[in-house]
PDB file of C-alpha atoms in Angstrom:
ATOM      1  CA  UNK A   1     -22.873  98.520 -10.515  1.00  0.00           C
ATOM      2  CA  UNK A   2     -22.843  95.141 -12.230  1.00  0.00           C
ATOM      3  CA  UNK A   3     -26.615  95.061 -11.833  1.00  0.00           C
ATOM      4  CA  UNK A   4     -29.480  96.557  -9.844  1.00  0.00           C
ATOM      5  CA  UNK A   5     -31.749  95.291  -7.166  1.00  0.00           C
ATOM      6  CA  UNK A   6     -35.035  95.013  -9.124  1.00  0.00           C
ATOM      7  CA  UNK A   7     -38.595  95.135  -7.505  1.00  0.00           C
ATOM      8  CA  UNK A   8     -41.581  93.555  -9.136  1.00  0.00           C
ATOM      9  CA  UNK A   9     -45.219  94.227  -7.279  1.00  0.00           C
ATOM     10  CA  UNK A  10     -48.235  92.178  -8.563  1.00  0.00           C
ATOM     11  CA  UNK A  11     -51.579  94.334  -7.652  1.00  0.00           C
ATOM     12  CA  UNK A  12     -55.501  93.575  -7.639  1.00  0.00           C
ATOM     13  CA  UNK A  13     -55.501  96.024 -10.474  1.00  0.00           C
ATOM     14  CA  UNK A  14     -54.737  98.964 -12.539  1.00  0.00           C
ATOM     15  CA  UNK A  15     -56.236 102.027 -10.909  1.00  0.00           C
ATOM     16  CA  UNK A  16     -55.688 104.118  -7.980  1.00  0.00           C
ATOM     17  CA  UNK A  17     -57.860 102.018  -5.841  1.00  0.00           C
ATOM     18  CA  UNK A  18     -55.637  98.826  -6.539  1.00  0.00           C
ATOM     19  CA  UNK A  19     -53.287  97.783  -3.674  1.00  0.00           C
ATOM     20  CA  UNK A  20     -49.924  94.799  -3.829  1.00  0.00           C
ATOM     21  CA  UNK A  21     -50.692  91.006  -3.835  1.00  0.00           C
ATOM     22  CA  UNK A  22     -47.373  89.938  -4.319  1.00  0.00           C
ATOM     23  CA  UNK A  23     -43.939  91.314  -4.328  1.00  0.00           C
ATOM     24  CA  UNK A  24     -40.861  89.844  -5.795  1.00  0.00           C
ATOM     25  CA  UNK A  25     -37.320  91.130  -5.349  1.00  0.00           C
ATOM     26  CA  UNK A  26     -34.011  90.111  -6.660  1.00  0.00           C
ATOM     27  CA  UNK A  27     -30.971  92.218  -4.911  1.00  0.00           C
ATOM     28  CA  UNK A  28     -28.034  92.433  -7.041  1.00  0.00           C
ATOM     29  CA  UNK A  29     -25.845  90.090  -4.994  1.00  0.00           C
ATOM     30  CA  UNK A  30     -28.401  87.563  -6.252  1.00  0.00           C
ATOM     31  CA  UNK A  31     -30.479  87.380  -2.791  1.00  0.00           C
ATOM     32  CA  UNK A  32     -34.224  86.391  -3.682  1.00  0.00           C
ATOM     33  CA  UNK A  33     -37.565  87.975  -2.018  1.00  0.00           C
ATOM     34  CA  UNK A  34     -41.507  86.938  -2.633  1.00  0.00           C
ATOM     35  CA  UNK A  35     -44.305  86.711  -0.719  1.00  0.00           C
ATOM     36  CA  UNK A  36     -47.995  87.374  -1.344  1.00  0.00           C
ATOM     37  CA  UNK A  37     -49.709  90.307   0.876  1.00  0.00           C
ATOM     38  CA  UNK A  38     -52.979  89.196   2.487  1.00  0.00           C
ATOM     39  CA  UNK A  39     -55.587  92.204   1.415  1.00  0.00           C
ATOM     40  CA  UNK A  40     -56.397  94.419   5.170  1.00  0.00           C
ATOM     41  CA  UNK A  41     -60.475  94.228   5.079  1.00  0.00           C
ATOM     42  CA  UNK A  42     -60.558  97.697   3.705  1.00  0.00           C
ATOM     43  CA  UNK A  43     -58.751  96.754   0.394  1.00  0.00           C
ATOM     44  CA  UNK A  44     -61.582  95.494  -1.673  1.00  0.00           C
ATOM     45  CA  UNK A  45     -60.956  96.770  -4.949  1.00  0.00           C
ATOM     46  CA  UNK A  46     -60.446  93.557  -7.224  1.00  0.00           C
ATOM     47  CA  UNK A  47     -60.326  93.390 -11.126  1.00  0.00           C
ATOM     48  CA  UNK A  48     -60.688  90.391 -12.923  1.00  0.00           C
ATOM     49  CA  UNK A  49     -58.281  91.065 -15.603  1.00  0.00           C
ATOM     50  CA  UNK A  50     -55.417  91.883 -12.809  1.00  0.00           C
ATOM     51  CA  UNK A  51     -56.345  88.146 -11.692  1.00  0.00           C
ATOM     52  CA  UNK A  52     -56.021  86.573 -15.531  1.00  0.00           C
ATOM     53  CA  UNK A  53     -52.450  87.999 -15.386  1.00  0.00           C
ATOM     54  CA  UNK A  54     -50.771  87.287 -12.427  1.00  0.00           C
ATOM     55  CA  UNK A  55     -52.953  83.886 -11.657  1.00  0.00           C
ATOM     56  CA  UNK A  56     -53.847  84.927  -7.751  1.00  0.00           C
ATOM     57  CA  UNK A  57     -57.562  85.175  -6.496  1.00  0.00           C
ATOM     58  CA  UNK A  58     -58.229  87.163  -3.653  1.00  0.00           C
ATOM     59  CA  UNK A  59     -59.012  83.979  -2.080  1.00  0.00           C
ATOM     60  CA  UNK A  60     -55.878  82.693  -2.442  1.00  0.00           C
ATOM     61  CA  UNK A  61     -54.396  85.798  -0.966  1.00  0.00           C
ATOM     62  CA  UNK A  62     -57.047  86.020   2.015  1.00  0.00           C
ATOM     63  CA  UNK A  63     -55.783  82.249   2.713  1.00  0.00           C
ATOM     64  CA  UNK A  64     -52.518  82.336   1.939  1.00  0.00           C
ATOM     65  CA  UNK A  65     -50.919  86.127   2.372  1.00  0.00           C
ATOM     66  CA  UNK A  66     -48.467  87.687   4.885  1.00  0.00           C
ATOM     67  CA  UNK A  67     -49.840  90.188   6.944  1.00  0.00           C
ATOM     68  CA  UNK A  68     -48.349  93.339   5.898  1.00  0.00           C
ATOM     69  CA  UNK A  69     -46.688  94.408   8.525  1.00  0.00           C
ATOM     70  CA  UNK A  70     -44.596  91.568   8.623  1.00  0.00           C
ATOM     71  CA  UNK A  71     -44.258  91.410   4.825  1.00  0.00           C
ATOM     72  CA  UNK A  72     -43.124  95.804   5.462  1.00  0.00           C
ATOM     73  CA  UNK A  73     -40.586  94.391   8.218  1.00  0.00           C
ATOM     74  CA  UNK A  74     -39.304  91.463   6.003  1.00  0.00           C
ATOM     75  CA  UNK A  75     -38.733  94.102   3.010  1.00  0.00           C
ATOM     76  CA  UNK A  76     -37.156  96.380   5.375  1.00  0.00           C
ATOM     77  CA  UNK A  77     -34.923  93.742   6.532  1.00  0.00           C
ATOM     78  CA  UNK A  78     -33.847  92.247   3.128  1.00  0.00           C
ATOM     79  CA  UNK A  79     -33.410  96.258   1.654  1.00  0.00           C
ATOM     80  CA  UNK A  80     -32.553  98.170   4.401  1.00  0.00           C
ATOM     81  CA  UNK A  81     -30.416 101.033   3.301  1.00  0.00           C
ATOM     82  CA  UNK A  82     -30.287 100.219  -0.287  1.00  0.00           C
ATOM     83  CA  UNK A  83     -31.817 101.494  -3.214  1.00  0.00           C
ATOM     84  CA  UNK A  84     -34.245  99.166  -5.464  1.00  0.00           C
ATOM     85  CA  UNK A  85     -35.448 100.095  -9.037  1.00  0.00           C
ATOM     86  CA  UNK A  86     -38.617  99.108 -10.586  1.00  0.00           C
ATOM     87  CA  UNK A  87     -39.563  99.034 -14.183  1.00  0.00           C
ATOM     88  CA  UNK A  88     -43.159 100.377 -13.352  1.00  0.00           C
ATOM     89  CA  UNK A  89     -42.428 103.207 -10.523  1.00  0.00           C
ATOM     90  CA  UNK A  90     -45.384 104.968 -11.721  1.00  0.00           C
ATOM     91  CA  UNK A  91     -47.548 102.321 -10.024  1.00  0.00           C
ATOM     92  CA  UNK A  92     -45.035  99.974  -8.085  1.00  0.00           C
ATOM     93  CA  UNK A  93     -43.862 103.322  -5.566  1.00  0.00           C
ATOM     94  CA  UNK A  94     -47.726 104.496  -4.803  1.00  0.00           C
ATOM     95  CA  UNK A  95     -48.515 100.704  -4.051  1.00  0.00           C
ATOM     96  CA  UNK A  96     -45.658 100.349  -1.579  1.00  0.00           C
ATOM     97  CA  UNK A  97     -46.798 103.406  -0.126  1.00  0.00           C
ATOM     98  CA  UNK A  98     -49.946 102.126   0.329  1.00  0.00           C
ATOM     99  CA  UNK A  99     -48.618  98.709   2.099  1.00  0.00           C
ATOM    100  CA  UNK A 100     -46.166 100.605   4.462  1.00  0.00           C
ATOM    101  CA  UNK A 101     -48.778 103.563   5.228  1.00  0.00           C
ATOM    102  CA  UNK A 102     -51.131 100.704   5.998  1.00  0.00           C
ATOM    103  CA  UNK A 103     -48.931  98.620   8.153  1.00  0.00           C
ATOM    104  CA  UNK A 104     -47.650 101.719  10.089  1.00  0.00           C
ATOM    105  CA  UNK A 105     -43.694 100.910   9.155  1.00  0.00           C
ATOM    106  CA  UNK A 106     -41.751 103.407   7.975  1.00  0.00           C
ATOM    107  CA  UNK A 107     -39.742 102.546   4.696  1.00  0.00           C
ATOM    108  CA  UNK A 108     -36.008 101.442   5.143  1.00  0.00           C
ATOM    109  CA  UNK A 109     -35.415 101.461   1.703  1.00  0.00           C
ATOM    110  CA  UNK A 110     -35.561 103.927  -1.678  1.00  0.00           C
ATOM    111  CA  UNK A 111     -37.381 102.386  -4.672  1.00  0.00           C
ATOM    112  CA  UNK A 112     -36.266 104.656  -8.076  1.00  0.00           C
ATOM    113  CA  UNK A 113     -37.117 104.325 -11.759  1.00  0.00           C
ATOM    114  CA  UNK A 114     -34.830 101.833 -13.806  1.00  0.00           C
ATOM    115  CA  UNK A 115     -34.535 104.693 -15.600  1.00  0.00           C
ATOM    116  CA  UNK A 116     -32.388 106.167 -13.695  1.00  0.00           C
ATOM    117  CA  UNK A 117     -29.732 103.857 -14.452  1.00  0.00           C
ATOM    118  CA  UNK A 118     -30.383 102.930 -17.884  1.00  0.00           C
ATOM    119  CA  UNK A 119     -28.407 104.279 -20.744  1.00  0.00           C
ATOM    120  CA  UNK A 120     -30.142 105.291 -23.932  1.00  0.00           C
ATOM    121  CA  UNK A 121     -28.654 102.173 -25.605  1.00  0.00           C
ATOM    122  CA  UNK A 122     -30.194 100.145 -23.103  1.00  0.00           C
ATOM    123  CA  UNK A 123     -33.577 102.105 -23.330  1.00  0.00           C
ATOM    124  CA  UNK A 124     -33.359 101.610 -27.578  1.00  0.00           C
ATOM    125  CA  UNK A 125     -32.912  97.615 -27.129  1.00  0.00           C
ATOM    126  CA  UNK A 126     -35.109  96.974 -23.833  1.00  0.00           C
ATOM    127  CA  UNK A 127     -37.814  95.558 -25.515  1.00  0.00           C
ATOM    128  CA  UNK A 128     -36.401  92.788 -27.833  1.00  0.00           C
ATOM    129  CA  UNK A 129     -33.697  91.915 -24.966  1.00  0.00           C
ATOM    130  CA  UNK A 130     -36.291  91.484 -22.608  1.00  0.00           C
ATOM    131  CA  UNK A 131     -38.873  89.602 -25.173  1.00  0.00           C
ATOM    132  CA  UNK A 132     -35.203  86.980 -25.674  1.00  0.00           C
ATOM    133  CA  UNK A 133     -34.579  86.749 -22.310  1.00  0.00           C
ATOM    134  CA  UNK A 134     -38.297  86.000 -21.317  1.00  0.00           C
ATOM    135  CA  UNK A 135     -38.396  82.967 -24.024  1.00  0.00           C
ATOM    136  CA  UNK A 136     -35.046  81.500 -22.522  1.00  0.00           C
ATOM    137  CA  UNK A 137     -35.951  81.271 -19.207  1.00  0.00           C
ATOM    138  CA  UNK A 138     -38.972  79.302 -20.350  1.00  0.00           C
ATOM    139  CA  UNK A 139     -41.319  80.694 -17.467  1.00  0.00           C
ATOM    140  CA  UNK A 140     -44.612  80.180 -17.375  1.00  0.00           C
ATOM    141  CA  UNK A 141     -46.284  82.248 -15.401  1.00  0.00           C
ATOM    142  CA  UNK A 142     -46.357  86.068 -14.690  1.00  0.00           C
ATOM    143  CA  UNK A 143     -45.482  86.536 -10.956  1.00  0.00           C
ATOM    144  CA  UNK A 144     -43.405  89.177  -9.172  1.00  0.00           C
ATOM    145  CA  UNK A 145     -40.105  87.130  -8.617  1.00  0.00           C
ATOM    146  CA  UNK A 146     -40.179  86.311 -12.179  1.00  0.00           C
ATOM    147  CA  UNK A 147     -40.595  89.867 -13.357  1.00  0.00           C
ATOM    148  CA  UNK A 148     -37.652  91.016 -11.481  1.00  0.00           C
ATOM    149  CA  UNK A 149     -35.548  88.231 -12.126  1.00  0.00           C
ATOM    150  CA  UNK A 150     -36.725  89.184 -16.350  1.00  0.00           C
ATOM    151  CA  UNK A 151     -35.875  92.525 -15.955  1.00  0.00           C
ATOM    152  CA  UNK A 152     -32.638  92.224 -13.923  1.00  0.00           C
ATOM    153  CA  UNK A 153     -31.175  89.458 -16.570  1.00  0.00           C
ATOM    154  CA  UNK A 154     -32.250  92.175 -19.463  1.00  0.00           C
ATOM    155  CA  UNK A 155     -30.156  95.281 -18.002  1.00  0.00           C
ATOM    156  CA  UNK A 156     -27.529  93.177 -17.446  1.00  0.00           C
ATOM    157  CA  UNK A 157     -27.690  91.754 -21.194  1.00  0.00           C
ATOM    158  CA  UNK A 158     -28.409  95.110 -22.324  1.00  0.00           C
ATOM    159  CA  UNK A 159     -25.686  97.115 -20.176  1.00  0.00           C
ATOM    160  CA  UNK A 160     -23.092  93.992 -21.711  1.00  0.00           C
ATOM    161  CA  UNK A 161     -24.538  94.565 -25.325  1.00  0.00           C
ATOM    162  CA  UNK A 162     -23.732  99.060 -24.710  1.00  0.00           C
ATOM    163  CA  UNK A 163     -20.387  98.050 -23.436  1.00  0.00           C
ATOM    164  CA  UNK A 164     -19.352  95.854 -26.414  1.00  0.00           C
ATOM    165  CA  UNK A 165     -21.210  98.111 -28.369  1.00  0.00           C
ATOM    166  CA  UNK A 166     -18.595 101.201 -27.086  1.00  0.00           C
ATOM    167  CA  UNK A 167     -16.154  99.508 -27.721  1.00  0.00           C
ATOM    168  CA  UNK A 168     -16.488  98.331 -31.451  1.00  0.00           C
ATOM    169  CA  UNK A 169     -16.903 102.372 -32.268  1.00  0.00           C
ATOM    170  CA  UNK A 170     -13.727 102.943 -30.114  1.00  0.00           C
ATOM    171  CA  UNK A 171     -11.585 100.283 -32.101  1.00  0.00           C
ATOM    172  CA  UNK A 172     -13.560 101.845 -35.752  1.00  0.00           C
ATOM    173  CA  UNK A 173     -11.603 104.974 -34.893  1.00  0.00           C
TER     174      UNK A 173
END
């Protein structure tokens, strides 16, 4: 695996009642997925402070989301059979749940921890890889796409830095 397929999910907020807004997907054949998910009537949980970070007001979303049933069968169709990893699975699998359970669509797809796939090297330098790579893609705002574009670019600069890392203690022997 060269990379992973990353998923990114942008929510109304931070606790259980929160549901997706956006999602953002970047396969690792380089194949790009984002669309915003227009809120069914019964999500009305919103917090402000979900808003200040991702930019999108319900509004927005209520005039410019997907359905989510076609936003289920459009992730279905752009993962089916494959396994995507997320970088918050704590919150980014129960929110997916939510969208599919809601739309009626079963899930083609597994979504798994990056963890899974990282290698303690990797975990040890995530943080200041992913703070570099963030500043050189000069992006300016914090959206789903973006996220898992950011996180895809920093386990493959982090999985490079572990291999060259390997093999400068091979050649010190």
């Amino acid at each position: 695996m060269q990379v992973p397929s990353i998923i990114d999910i942008e929510a109304s907020g931070f606790g259980a009642h929160s549901y997706p807004v956006e999602i953002g997907v970047i396969r690792e054949d380089g194949g790009k997925f984002c669309q915003l998910v227009k809120p069914y009537p019964d999500w009305t949980h919103w917090e402000q402070e979900a808003e200040s970070l991702h930019g999108l007001s319900r509004e927005h979303l209520l005039a410019h989301g997907n359905d989510g049933t076609a936003v289920c069968l459009a992730l279905n169709d752009f993962l089916k059979g494959t396994t995507v990893y997320s970088d918050g699975w704590v919150v980014d699998h129960p929110w997916l749940i939510k969208l599919f359970s809601a739309a009626g669509v079963p899930m083609q797809f597994e979504i798994r921890a990056l963890e899974y796939v990282l290698s303690e090297y990797q975990m040890d330098h995530w943080q200041h890889v992913k703070q570099r790579v963030t500043q050189s893609l000069t992006i300016a705002r914090h959206r789903a796409s973006v996220d898992a574009e950011i996180i895809q670019q920093t386990f493959f600069q982090t999985r490079q830095a572990a291999l060259n890392n390997q093999k400068t203690v091979v050649n010190q022997r």
